[in-house]
Tab-separated table of C-alpha atoms in Angstrom:
chain	number	residue	atom	x	y	z
H	267	MET	CA	-67.452	-25.222	-8.246
H	268	GLU	CA	-70.049	-27.717	-6.516
H	269	SER	CA	-72.666	-25.435	-4.739
H	270	SER	CA	-72.326	-25.599	-1.114
H	271	ARG	CA	-75.519	-27.314	-0.572
H	272	GLN	CA	-73.938	-30.294	-2.698
H	273	LEU	CA	-71.115	-30.506	-0.035
H	274	PRO	CA	-71.870	-32.640	3.116
H	275	LEU	CA	-70.799	-30.392	5.973
H	276	GLU	CA	-67.918	-32.548	7.379
H	277	LEU	CA	-66.428	-32.749	4.080
H	278	LEU	CA	-67.318	-28.893	3.774
H	279	ASP	CA	-65.812	-28.013	7.269
H	280	ASN	CA	-62.561	-30.565	6.644
H	281	ILE	CA	-61.750	-28.031	3.490
H	282	ARG	CA	-62.757	-24.314	6.259
H	283	ASP	CA	-60.101	-26.219	8.657
H	284	ASN	CA	-57.282	-25.521	6.501
H	285	LEU	CA	-57.700	-22.836	4.773
H	286	THR	CA	-56.126	-19.381	5.856
H	287	PRO	CA	-58.604	-16.359	6.520
H	288	VAL	CA	-57.198	-14.753	3.163
H	289	GLY	CA	-58.397	-18.487	1.924
H	290	LEU	CA	-61.086	-18.680	3.766
H	291	ASP	CA	-62.057	-15.103	2.476
H	292	SER	CA	-61.476	-16.161	-1.387
H	293	LEU	CA	-63.631	-19.335	-0.521
H	294	SER	CA	-66.908	-17.282	0.504
H	295	ARG	CA	-66.412	-15.033	-2.559
H	296	THR	CA	-67.283	-17.402	-4.833
H	297	SER	CA	-70.985	-17.905	-4.506
H	298	HIS	CA	-73.321	-17.018	-2.358
H	299	ASP	CA	-74.083	-20.192	-1.271
H	300	PHE	CA	-70.795	-20.049	0.210
H	301	ARG	CA	-70.543	-16.800	1.588
H	302	GLU	CA	-73.801	-17.916	3.763
H	303	ALA	CA	-71.833	-20.613	4.535
H	304	THR	CA	-68.545	-19.638	5.515
H	305	ARG	CA	-70.676	-17.030	7.794
H	306	VAL	CA	-72.295	-19.571	9.529
H	307	TYR	CA	-68.887	-21.487	9.883
H	308	LYS	CA	-67.592	-18.176	11.239
H	309	ASP	CA	-70.201	-17.133	13.731
H	310	ARG	CA	-70.226	-20.916	15.051
H	311	VAL	CA	-65.597	-22.041	14.753
H	312	LEU	CA	-64.598	-18.451	15.419
H	313	SER	CA	-66.942	-17.630	18.433
H	314	VAL	CA	-65.884	-17.031	22.338
H	315	LYS	CA	-67.131	-20.121	23.088
H	316	SER	CA	-64.918	-22.011	20.588
H	317	ALA	CA	-61.938	-20.040	21.746
H	318	TYR	CA	-62.312	-21.692	25.314
H	319	ARG	CA	-63.646	-25.050	24.518
H	320	GLY	CA	-62.627	-27.221	27.126
H	321	ILE	CA	-61.597	-24.984	29.307
H	322	PHE	CA	-65.441	-23.098	30.009
H	323	ASP	CA	-67.581	-24.965	29.094
H	324	ASP	CA	-70.208	-24.036	30.925
H	325	ASN	CA	-71.970	-20.464	28.883
H	326	THR	CA	-72.141	-18.675	32.739
H	327	GLU	CA	-68.477	-19.498	33.319
H	328	LEU	CA	-67.535	-17.987	30.158
H	329	GLY	CA	-69.519	-15.400	30.890
H	330	ASP	CA	-68.189	-14.608	34.641
H	331	PHE	CA	-65.036	-14.833	32.767
H	332	GLN	CA	-65.172	-12.300	30.385
H	333	ASP	CA	-66.754	-9.799	32.677
H	334	LEU	CA	-63.388	-10.147	34.390
H	335	GLN	CA	-61.209	-9.710	31.614
H	336	GLY	CA	-63.057	-6.272	31.061
H	337	ARG	CA	-63.085	-5.481	34.608
H	338	CYS	CA	-58.701	-6.116	35.174
H	339	GLY	CA	-57.843	-6.286	31.900
H	340	LEU	CA	-56.702	-10.227	32.184
H	341	LEU	CA	-54.900	-11.166	28.912
H	342	VAL	CA	-55.336	-15.038	27.174
H	343	SER	CA	-52.488	-16.225	25.140
H	344	GLY	CA	-50.103	-18.687	24.641
H	345	SER	CA	-51.478	-22.411	22.738
H	346	THR	CA	-54.831	-21.968	23.720
H	347	ALA	CA	-54.781	-18.559	21.205
H	348	LEU	CA	-52.629	-20.096	18.748
H	349	SER	CA	-54.722	-22.891	18.576
H	350	PHE	CA	-58.046	-21.283	18.262
H	351	PHE	CA	-56.117	-18.890	15.106
H	352	ASN	CA	-54.779	-22.134	13.207
H	353	HIS	CA	-57.436	-24.617	13.845
H	354	CYS	CA	-55.508	-27.145	16.089
H	355	SER	CA	-55.674	-28.883	19.589
H	356	TYR	CA	-52.113	-27.813	20.998
H	357	ALA	CA	-52.205	-29.836	24.651
H	358	GLY	CA	-50.873	-26.656	27.410
H	359	ASN	CA	-51.974	-24.512	30.629
H	360	LEU	CA	-54.539	-21.574	30.264
H	361	ASP	CA	-52.124	-18.660	29.883
H	362	THR	CA	-53.063	-15.652	31.262
H	363	TYR	CA	-51.768	-12.307	31.776
H	364	CYS	CA	-52.097	-8.922	34.047
H	365	GLN	CA	-50.971	-6.133	35.734
H	366	PHE	CA	-49.714	-6.929	39.088
H	367	GLU	CA	-51.788	-4.357	41.024
H	368	ARG	CA	-55.252	-6.345	39.290
H	369	SER	CA	-54.143	-9.656	39.353
H	370	MET	CA	-55.602	-10.254	42.965
H	371	MET	CA	-59.245	-10.724	41.520
H	372	VAL	CA	-58.062	-13.011	39.239
H	373	GLY	CA	-56.469	-15.405	41.871
H	374	GLU	CA	-59.657	-14.941	43.898
H	375	TRP	CA	-62.197	-15.684	40.269
H	376	PHE	CA	-59.710	-19.273	39.917
H	377	LEU	CA	-60.489	-20.054	43.648
H	378	SER	CA	-64.660	-19.089	44.123
H	379	HIS	CA	-64.242	-21.290	40.270
H	380	GLY	CA	-63.270	-24.883	41.622
H	381	PHE	CA	-59.517	-24.422	40.686
H	382	ALA	CA	-57.283	-25.146	44.072
H	383	PHE	CA	-54.088	-22.572	44.111
H	384	ALA	CA	-50.482	-24.616	43.625
H	385	PRO	CA	-47.576	-23.067	44.460
H	386	SER	CA	-44.733	-23.205	43.034
H	387	PHE	CA	-40.971	-23.500	44.966
H	388	GLY	CA	-40.715	-19.984	46.715
H	389	GLN	CA	-44.637	-19.555	47.658
H	390	ALA	CA	-46.821	-19.789	50.692
H	391	ASN	CA	-49.286	-22.097	49.999
H	392	ASP	CA	-52.145	-19.653	50.467
H	393	TYR	CA	-52.755	-17.273	47.859
H	394	PHE	CA	-53.508	-14.358	49.388
H	395	VAL	CA	-50.680	-14.912	51.773
H	396	ASP	CA	-48.634	-15.105	48.881
H	397	VAL	CA	-49.772	-12.176	47.341
H	398	GLU	CA	-48.444	-9.984	50.106
H	399	ARG	CA	-45.349	-11.910	49.707
H	400	VAL	CA	-44.862	-10.959	46.081
H	401	ARG	CA	-46.197	-7.136	47.279
H	402	THR	CA	-44.049	-6.420	50.268
H	403	LEU	CA	-40.839	-8.164	47.572
H	404	ARG	CA	-42.185	-5.524	44.994
H	405	ARG	CA	-41.924	-2.795	47.116
H	406	ASP	CA	-38.559	-3.122	48.622
H	407	THR	CA	-37.084	-4.466	44.899
H	408	PRO	CA	-40.170	-3.108	42.219
H	409	GLN	CA	-38.192	-4.453	39.035
H	410	ALA	CA	-38.073	-7.489	40.835
H	411	VAL	CA	-39.452	-10.602	38.503
H	412	ALA	CA	-40.271	-14.458	38.833
H	413	LEU	CA	-37.266	-16.824	39.227
H	414	GLN	CA	-39.166	-20.030	40.239
H	415	VAL	CA	-41.602	-20.081	36.812
H	416	ASP	CA	-43.048	-23.310	35.444
H	417	SER	CA	-41.340	-25.065	32.581
H	418	ASP	CA	-44.169	-24.632	30.122
H	419	ILE	CA	-43.466	-20.500	30.717
H	420	ARG	CA	-39.800	-20.587	30.787
H	421	GLU	CA	-39.161	-20.228	27.560
H	422	TYR	CA	-40.263	-16.413	27.513
H	423	LYS	CA	-38.551	-13.304	28.555
H	424	LEU	CA	-39.705	-12.745	32.391
H	425	ASN	CA	-38.158	-9.601	32.451
H	426	ASN	CA	-41.512	-7.797	33.613
H	427	ILE	CA	-43.544	-10.378	35.065
H	428	ALA	CA	-43.659	-10.292	38.833
H	429	VAL	CA	-44.229	-13.361	39.637
H	430	VAL	CA	-46.194	-16.628	38.188
H	431	TRP	CA	-48.972	-17.880	40.002
H	432	ASN	CA	-50.456	-21.576	39.186
H	433	PHE	CA	-54.243	-22.654	39.644
H	434	LYS	CA	-54.912	-26.188	38.841
H	435	ARG	CA	-58.590	-28.197	38.562
H	436	ARG	CA	-58.871	-31.568	37.476
H	437	LEU	CA	-56.300	-32.042	34.156
H	438	LEU	CA	-56.626	-28.440	33.658
H	439	LYS	CA	-53.473	-25.804	34.536
H	440	ALA	CA	-54.340	-22.283	34.443
H	441	GLN	CA	-51.343	-19.599	34.968
H	442	LEU	CA	-51.623	-16.122	36.429
H	443	MET	CA	-48.749	-14.144	34.775
H	444	ALA	CA	-48.573	-10.943	37.120
H	445	THR	CA	-46.832	-8.475	35.240
H	446	ILE	CA	-45.318	-4.940	35.690
H	447	GLY	CA	-46.594	-2.345	34.067
H	448	SER	CA	-48.882	-3.480	30.513
H	449	PRO	CA	-49.671	-7.114	29.947
H	450	LEU	CA	-48.857	-6.926	26.135
H	451	GLU	CA	-45.117	-5.754	27.150
H	452	THR	CA	-44.388	-8.909	28.019
H	453	ILE	CA	-46.296	-10.763	24.790
H	454	LEU	CA	-44.513	-8.426	22.834
H	455	SER	CA	-41.586	-9.902	24.199
H	456	PHE	CA	-42.087	-13.129	23.444
H	457	HIS	CA	-39.245	-15.387	21.426
H	458	SER	CA	-41.146	-15.148	18.105
H	459	THR	CA	-43.845	-13.860	16.450
H	460	CYS	CA	-46.148	-16.882	16.403
H	461	VAL	CA	-47.409	-16.633	19.899
H	462	MET	CA	-48.187	-13.156	19.943
H	463	ASN	CA	-51.555	-13.792	19.516
H	464	ILE	CA	-54.436	-12.555	22.359
H	465	PHE	CA	-57.785	-12.714	23.838
H	466	THR	CA	-59.516	-9.851	25.369
H	467	HIS	CA	-63.127	-9.948	26.685
H	468	ARG	CA	-64.395	-8.461	23.162
H	469	SER	CA	-61.872	-10.059	20.449
H	470	ALA	CA	-59.335	-12.287	19.416
H	471	TYR	CA	-56.579	-10.751	17.180
H	472	CYS	CA	-53.305	-12.510	16.023
H	473	LEU	CA	-50.863	-9.790	16.214
H	474	PHE	CA	-48.761	-11.100	12.780
H	475	PRO	CA	-51.602	-13.577	10.671
H	476	GLN	CA	-49.451	-12.775	7.523
H	477	LEU	CA	-46.402	-15.235	8.553
H	478	THR	CA	-48.737	-16.841	11.854
H	479	LEU	CA	-51.368	-18.613	9.748
H	480	GLU	CA	-50.635	-17.759	6.294
H	481	GLU	CA	-46.949	-18.024	5.640
H	482	LYS	CA	-46.408	-20.682	8.746
H	483	LYS	CA	-42.904	-19.197	9.885
H	484	THR	CA	-41.869	-17.243	12.833
H	485	MET	CA	-39.562	-14.395	13.560
H	486	LEU	CA	-37.663	-14.293	16.297
H	487	ILE	CA	-37.933	-11.167	18.620
H	488	ASN	CA	-34.708	-10.548	21.392
H	489	ILE	CA	-32.717	-13.658	20.269
H	490	GLN	CA	-29.441	-13.583	20.155
H	491	LEU	CA	-27.296	-16.955	18.413
H	492	PRO	CA	-26.250	-19.096	19.671
H	493	LEU	CA	-29.583	-19.873	21.526
H	494	THR	CA	-29.748	-21.049	25.075
H	495	GLU	CA	-30.626	-24.302	25.736
H	496	VAL	CA	-34.288	-23.596	26.926
H	497	GLN	CA	-34.719	-20.661	23.547
H	498	ALA	CA	-33.801	-23.798	21.155
H	499	ASN	CA	-36.066	-26.170	22.786
H	500	ALA	CA	-38.900	-23.893	22.640
H	501	LEU	CA	-38.144	-23.189	19.368
H	502	SER	CA	-38.451	-26.737	18.710
H	503	LYS	CA	-41.364	-27.387	19.724
H	504	TYR	CA	-43.164	-24.730	17.103
H	505	GLU	CA	-40.799	-26.361	14.598
H	506	ARG	CA	-42.885	-29.521	15.342
H	507	ARG	CA	-46.320	-27.250	15.170
H	508	GLY	CA	-45.139	-26.511	11.434
H	509	PHE	CA	-43.532	-23.156	11.351
H	510	LYS	CA	-40.469	-22.457	10.168
H	511	ILE	CA	-38.499	-20.550	12.023
H	512	VAL	CA	-37.060	-17.479	10.382
H	513	HIS	CA	-34.651	-15.180	11.702
H	514	GLN	CA	-34.830	-11.853	9.206
H	515	PRO	CA	-37.760	-10.918	6.644
H	516	PRO	CA	-37.005	-10.388	3.133
H	517	LEU	CA	-35.163	-6.574	2.825
H	518	ARG	CA	-38.278	-5.880	0.434
H	519	SER	CA	-40.725	-6.202	3.614
H	520	VAL	CA	-38.468	-4.042	5.830
H	521	VAL	CA	-38.289	-0.817	3.610
H	522	ASN	CA	-41.787	-1.592	2.641
H	523	GLU	CA	-44.422	0.770	4.106
H	524	ALA	CA	-47.845	-0.839	3.497
H	525	SER	CA	-45.319	-4.287	5.361
H	526	SER	CA	-46.709	-5.813	8.497
H	527	LEU	CA	-42.602	-6.109	8.976
H	528	THR	CA	-41.408	-2.703	7.876
H	529	PHE	CA	-39.478	-0.646	10.847
H	530	LEU	CA	-41.227	2.877	8.696
H	531	ARG	CA	-43.952	2.952	10.449
H	532	PRO	CA	-44.863	1.565	14.086
H	533	ARG	CA	-47.813	-0.838	14.805
H	534	PHE	CA	-51.068	-1.117	16.612
H	535	VAL	CA	-53.381	-3.614	17.519
H	536	GLY	CA	-56.065	-3.745	15.808
H	537	ASP	CA	-54.332	-1.997	13.027
H	538	SER	CA	-55.074	-3.365	8.640
H	539	HIS	CA	-52.120	-6.218	9.301
H	540	CYS	CA	-53.890	-7.654	12.270
H	541	TYR	CA	-56.178	-10.570	12.873
H	542	LYS	CA	-59.886	-9.464	14.456
H	543	VAL	CA	-61.842	-12.201	15.365
H	544	PRO	CA	-64.371	-10.218	17.635
H	545	PHE	CA	-66.294	-11.945	20.643
H	546	GLU	CA	-70.031	-12.333	21.459
H	547	HIS	CA	-70.760	-10.814	25.293
H	548	VAL	CA	-71.837	-13.901	27.004
H	549	GLY	CA	-71.914	-12.241	30.492
H	550	LYS	CA	-74.341	-10.913	32.588
H	551	GLY	CA	-72.357	-7.478	33.446
H	552	GLU	CA	-72.069	-4.365	31.165
H	553	VAL	CA	-69.763	-4.379	28.090
H	554	LYS	CA	-66.526	-2.870	29.462
H	555	PRO	CA	-64.358	-0.666	26.850
H	556	ASP	CA	-61.503	-2.780	25.020
H	557	PHE	CA	-58.297	-0.944	25.524
H	558	VAL	CA	-56.356	-2.927	24.318
H	559	GLU	CA	-56.534	-1.567	20.846
H	560	ALA	CA	-54.799	1.876	21.869
H	561	ASN	CA	-51.237	0.142	22.858
H	562	SER	CA	-48.968	0.377	19.733
H	563	TRP	CA	-45.103	-0.485	18.661
H	564	GLY	CA	-42.679	-0.419	16.371
H	565	ILE	CA	-39.932	-2.964	15.088
H	566	ILE	CA	-36.250	-2.594	15.313
H	567	TYR	CA	-33.296	-5.001	13.673
H	568	LEU	CA	-30.898	-4.467	15.383
H	569	ARG	CA	-27.398	-5.921	14.234
H	570	LYS	CA	-27.601	-9.276	16.564
H	571	PHE	CA	-31.633	-10.028	16.927
H	572	ASN	CA	-34.674	-7.902	16.411
H	573	THR	CA	-37.159	-6.186	18.849
H	574	MET	CA	-39.913	-4.079	19.684
H	575	TYR	CA	-39.699	-0.660	20.372
H	576	SER	CA	-42.051	1.367	22.916
H	577	GLY	CA	-42.621	2.606	25.766
H	578	SER	CA	-44.885	2.546	29.075
H	579	VAL	CA	-48.413	5.228	29.525
H	580	ASP	CA	-48.223	4.884	33.197
H	581	LEU	CA	-51.365	5.548	34.270
H	582	PRO	CA	-52.661	6.436	37.681
H	583	GLU	CA	-54.946	3.591	39.224
H	584	PRO	CA	-57.421	2.416	38.868
H	585	LEU	CA	-56.113	2.543	34.590
H	586	PRO	CA	-54.152	-0.351	33.692
H	587	SER	CA	-51.138	0.548	31.935
H	588	TYR	CA	-50.032	0.537	28.379
H	589	VAL	CA	-46.957	0.629	25.603
H	590	ALA	CA	-46.240	2.947	23.378
H	591	PHE	CA	-44.259	3.246	19.842
H	592	LYS	CA	-41.894	5.412	21.440
H	593	ASP	CA	-42.058	8.293	19.144
H	594	ASP	CA	-45.792	8.708	20.123
H	595	LEU	CA	-45.054	9.201	23.890
H	596	ALA	CA	-45.009	12.773	23.842
H	597	THR	CA	-48.578	13.352	22.295
H	598	ILE	CA	-50.213	11.081	23.953
H	599	ASN	CA	-48.966	12.456	27.566
H	600	ARG	CA	-50.063	15.895	26.150
H	601	HIS	CA	-52.997	14.587	25.274
H	602	LEU	CA	-53.380	13.048	28.969
H	603	ARG	CA	-52.353	15.947	30.969
H	604	SER	CA	-54.262	18.434	28.808
H	605	GLN	CA	-57.568	16.378	30.177
H	606	ASP	CA	-56.473	16.997	33.999
H	607	GLN	CA	-57.966	19.882	35.203
H	608	HIS	CA	-61.869	17.763	32.904
H	609	ILE	CA	-61.197	14.617	34.788
H	610	ALA	CA	-60.297	16.684	38.531
H	611	ASP	CA	-63.543	18.572	38.060
H	612	GLY	CA	-65.398	15.496	36.992
H	613	LEU	CA	-66.389	16.247	33.366
H	614	VAL	CA	-64.501	13.668	31.583
H	615	ASP	CA	-63.026	10.341	33.393
H	616	TYR	CA	-59.706	8.756	32.355
H	617	GLU	CA	-61.151	5.941	30.697
H	618	SER	CA	-63.307	8.220	28.087
H	619	SER	CA	-59.837	10.136	28.097
H	620	LEU	CA	-57.960	6.940	27.057
H	621	LEU	CA	-60.467	5.880	24.313
H	622	THR	CA	-59.488	9.385	22.543
H	623	ILE	CA	-56.179	8.339	22.211
H	624	GLN	CA	-56.493	5.341	19.524
H	625	THR	CA	-57.862	8.283	17.861
H	626	LEU	CA	-54.867	10.061	17.818
H	627	ILE	CA	-52.763	7.071	17.092
H	628	LYS	CA	-54.366	5.315	14.693
H	629	PRO	CA	-53.865	8.489	11.929
H	630	ASN	CA	-50.689	9.027	12.509
H	631	HIS	CA	-50.181	5.140	11.388
H	632	HIS	CA	-50.975	5.777	8.589
H	633	ARG	CA	-49.604	8.916	7.888
H	634	PRO	CA	-47.349	8.670	4.609
H	635	VAL	CA	-43.806	8.225	5.507
H	636	ASN	CA	-41.712	11.421	5.752
H	637	GLY	CA	-38.827	11.777	2.791
H	638	ARG	CA	-40.161	10.506	-0.052
H	639	ALA	CA	-36.905	10.985	-2.007
H	640	ARG	CA	-35.417	9.029	0.996
H	641	LEU	CA	-37.643	6.213	0.951
H	642	LEU	CA	-37.575	5.929	-2.877
H	643	THR	CA	-33.450	5.798	-2.096
H	644	LEU	CA	-33.894	3.532	0.358
H	645	ALA	CA	-35.963	0.807	-2.346
H	646	HIS	CA	-33.082	1.340	-4.954
H	647	ILE	CA	-30.161	0.592	-2.580
H	648	VAL	CA	-32.415	-3.071	-2.102
H	649	GLU	CA	-33.217	-3.290	-5.367
H	650	ILE	CA	-29.558	-2.567	-6.642
H	651	VAL	CA	-28.506	-5.148	-3.374
H	652	GLN	CA	-30.300	-7.511	-4.546
H	653	SER	CA	-29.923	-7.937	-7.889
H	654	HIS	CA	-26.571	-8.810	-7.449
H	655	ASN	CA	-26.240	-12.583	-5.975
H	656	CYS	CA	-22.511	-11.353	-4.816
H	657	VAL	CA	-23.126	-9.464	-2.507
H	658	SER	CA	-26.083	-9.722	1.486
H	659	TYR	CA	-26.685	-7.145	3.553
H	660	SER	CA	-28.660	-7.576	6.613
H	661	CYS	CA	-32.225	-5.903	8.047
H	662	ALA	CA	-30.173	-4.222	10.279
H	663	VAL	CA	-27.524	-2.010	8.019
H	664	VAL	CA	-30.410	-1.238	5.411
H	665	GLN	CA	-32.332	-0.177	9.321
H	666	GLU	CA	-28.333	1.763	9.972
H	667	ILE	CA	-28.273	3.538	6.415
H	668	TYR	CA	-32.008	4.673	6.672
H	669	GLU	CA	-31.051	6.001	9.831
H	670	TYR	CA	-28.320	7.779	7.922
H	671	LEU	CA	-30.365	9.387	5.030
H	672	CYS	CA	-32.545	10.734	8.047
H	673	ILE	CA	-29.949	12.599	9.644
H	674	VAL	CA	-29.245	13.886	6.139
H	675	ASP	CA	-32.668	15.035	5.558
H	676	SER	CA	-32.355	17.188	8.601
H	677	LEU	CA	-29.468	18.446	7.790
H	678	ALA	CA	-30.093	19.535	3.684
H	679	VAL	CA	-32.308	22.480	3.304
H	680	VAL	CA	-32.817	21.234	-0.296
H	681	PRO	CA	-33.256	17.315	-1.422
H	682	PRO	CA	-30.183	16.217	-1.290
H	683	ILE	CA	-28.777	14.478	-4.461
H	684	VAL	CA	-27.730	10.405	-3.747
H	685	ASP	CA	-26.464	7.998	-6.043
H	686	CYS	CA	-25.995	3.918	-5.497
H	687	PHE	CA	-23.627	1.879	-6.839
H	688	LEU	CA	-21.701	-1.622	-6.795
H	689	SER	CA	-17.924	-2.036	-7.448
H	690	ARG	CA	-15.734	-4.781	-7.436
H	691	ASN	CA	-12.732	-4.954	-4.968
H	692	ASN	CA	-10.368	-7.934	-5.406
H	693	ASP	CA	-13.440	-11.095	-4.628
H	694	SER	CA	-15.265	-8.508	-2.447
H	695	THR	CA	-18.369	-6.358	-3.705
H	696	VAL	CA	-18.680	-3.110	-1.955
H	697	LEU	CA	-21.857	-0.686	-2.195
H	698	HIS	CA	-21.312	3.349	-2.528
H	699	ILE	CA	-23.557	5.909	-1.371
H	700	ASP	CA	-22.305	9.154	-2.676
H	701	ILE	CA	-24.929	11.707	-1.101
H	702	ASN	CA	-24.480	15.555	-2.065
H	703	VAL	CA	-26.369	17.973	-0.143
H	704	SER	CA	-26.332	21.467	-2.114
H	705	GLN	CA	-27.734	23.310	0.648
H	706	ALA	CA	-27.303	22.610	3.948
H	707	LYS	CA	-27.458	23.962	7.309
H	708	PRO	CA	-24.664	24.855	9.186
H	709	ARG	CA	-24.837	23.074	12.503
H	710	VAL	CA	-24.123	19.198	11.749
H	711	ASP	CA	-22.941	16.943	14.038
H	712	TRP	CA	-19.894	15.575	12.035
H	713	ASP	CA	-18.876	13.193	14.902
H	714	GLU	CA	-21.900	11.101	14.534
H	715	MET	CA	-21.882	11.294	11.259
H	716	LYS	CA	-18.791	9.853	10.776
H	717	GLN	CA	-19.125	7.202	13.490
H	718	ARG	CA	-21.966	5.541	12.159
H	719	ALA	CA	-20.516	5.750	7.569
H	720	ARG	CA	-17.252	4.310	9.985
H	721	ALA	CA	-20.077	1.455	11.285
H	722	LEU	CA	-21.048	0.718	8.082
H	723	ILE	CA	-17.390	0.207	6.599
H	724	GLU	CA	-16.922	-3.226	7.492
H	725	ASP	CA	-20.166	-3.937	5.804
H	726	LYS	CA	-19.022	-2.939	2.760
H	727	VAL	CA	-20.665	-0.013	2.462
H	728	PHE	CA	-18.383	3.234	1.150
H	729	ILE	CA	-20.544	6.538	2.087
H	730	LYS	CA	-19.417	9.625	0.724
H	731	LEU	CA	-21.267	13.064	1.654
H	732	ILE	CA	-20.816	16.265	-0.417
H	733	CYS	CA	-22.106	19.158	1.820
H	734	VAL	CA	-21.859	23.234	0.572
H	735	PHE	CA	-23.303	25.010	3.644
H	736	LEU	CA	-25.639	28.405	3.326
């Protein structure tokens, strides 16, 4: 291959613009010249100035916006973030997300930087009056959500959005989504994975880069068939942008603990599955810590839809709310409570305490999955199923089998012996799972075991459990 010095810059940029992150890294490893040229390209194209080009072209204003994000935990998502990662120009608004309690300073910032408040139907003409209207509504009905929303945002799930405020400056439209709880909770409830990308004041994150950037696919989240008209229109928009709609991933992905789509391990913002682009700080204020990486979640595959598995971590003002993988919540809350006295004594602040949550969570997410025999059994089941084209099981069924094996593990004193095989009955193929527990604990919830086994019979999965009690 020719050295980068022998290729025109315009041609090189054309090549690099069409490469995925993996392809870009591969190109950089071909020669010293390409490595240096790729570094320069990333500094120029994957930069905070490039991310907001056409929105905040003035460096002073961009720096002010970064400082604002750092002060209130404001996230940017939507077409702006997807355009940045995809190297495409998508028509769309500047979509911003902020916890309701911190949202007034965002609206004030827009108004002080040449934006005009553009009220929707039912909102007051004055922004500050409308903030009070929503605050009163939230006080009287805490779970109230935005009913009047712009068509561009209507495609998303709105169960934790308190209100959507619109601001306009010439042709630019900015939307401020004030959330009930963590802004990331809203983003994790988007209709599919390709739009789960965010800008903070310090970095850009693509949460599912393998699907979004490498495979040009998007997996549905919280969507049941048949699609509503709004959902169908939203997904059609992303199909036109070149994304293939995926209802569920391959079974091998969900049982592979190294996959970004597995139900075996939780995820967190900034983990090894994310594509993270650090941003240069162009603001004048002090660079605030980026707490977004304290957020974590899991993926669950249900019979009717896929969903994100997390719970809220509520912190006292002025700290924002966070979401955490539910199995981590007890650890996080226990850690925070242990710090209460130190905080009261002024020895540590909540910000420092929150930062340590990241160090607690991340090792847990890298730990080996418990029950190696159970995991090998699950992989063996998937291998058997996929080796026979005559039978097909959903991710939800495989997850239910795994959960059943987890219960069996909990009652077994020694690892159970599991035998798996397929049989044909008339024109139907049945998966048999025979489990032999030679030493079982005396307390077994047989009703739950039977209920779970019966639910799987409808999917042609027959479980036989033999227990010998101590």
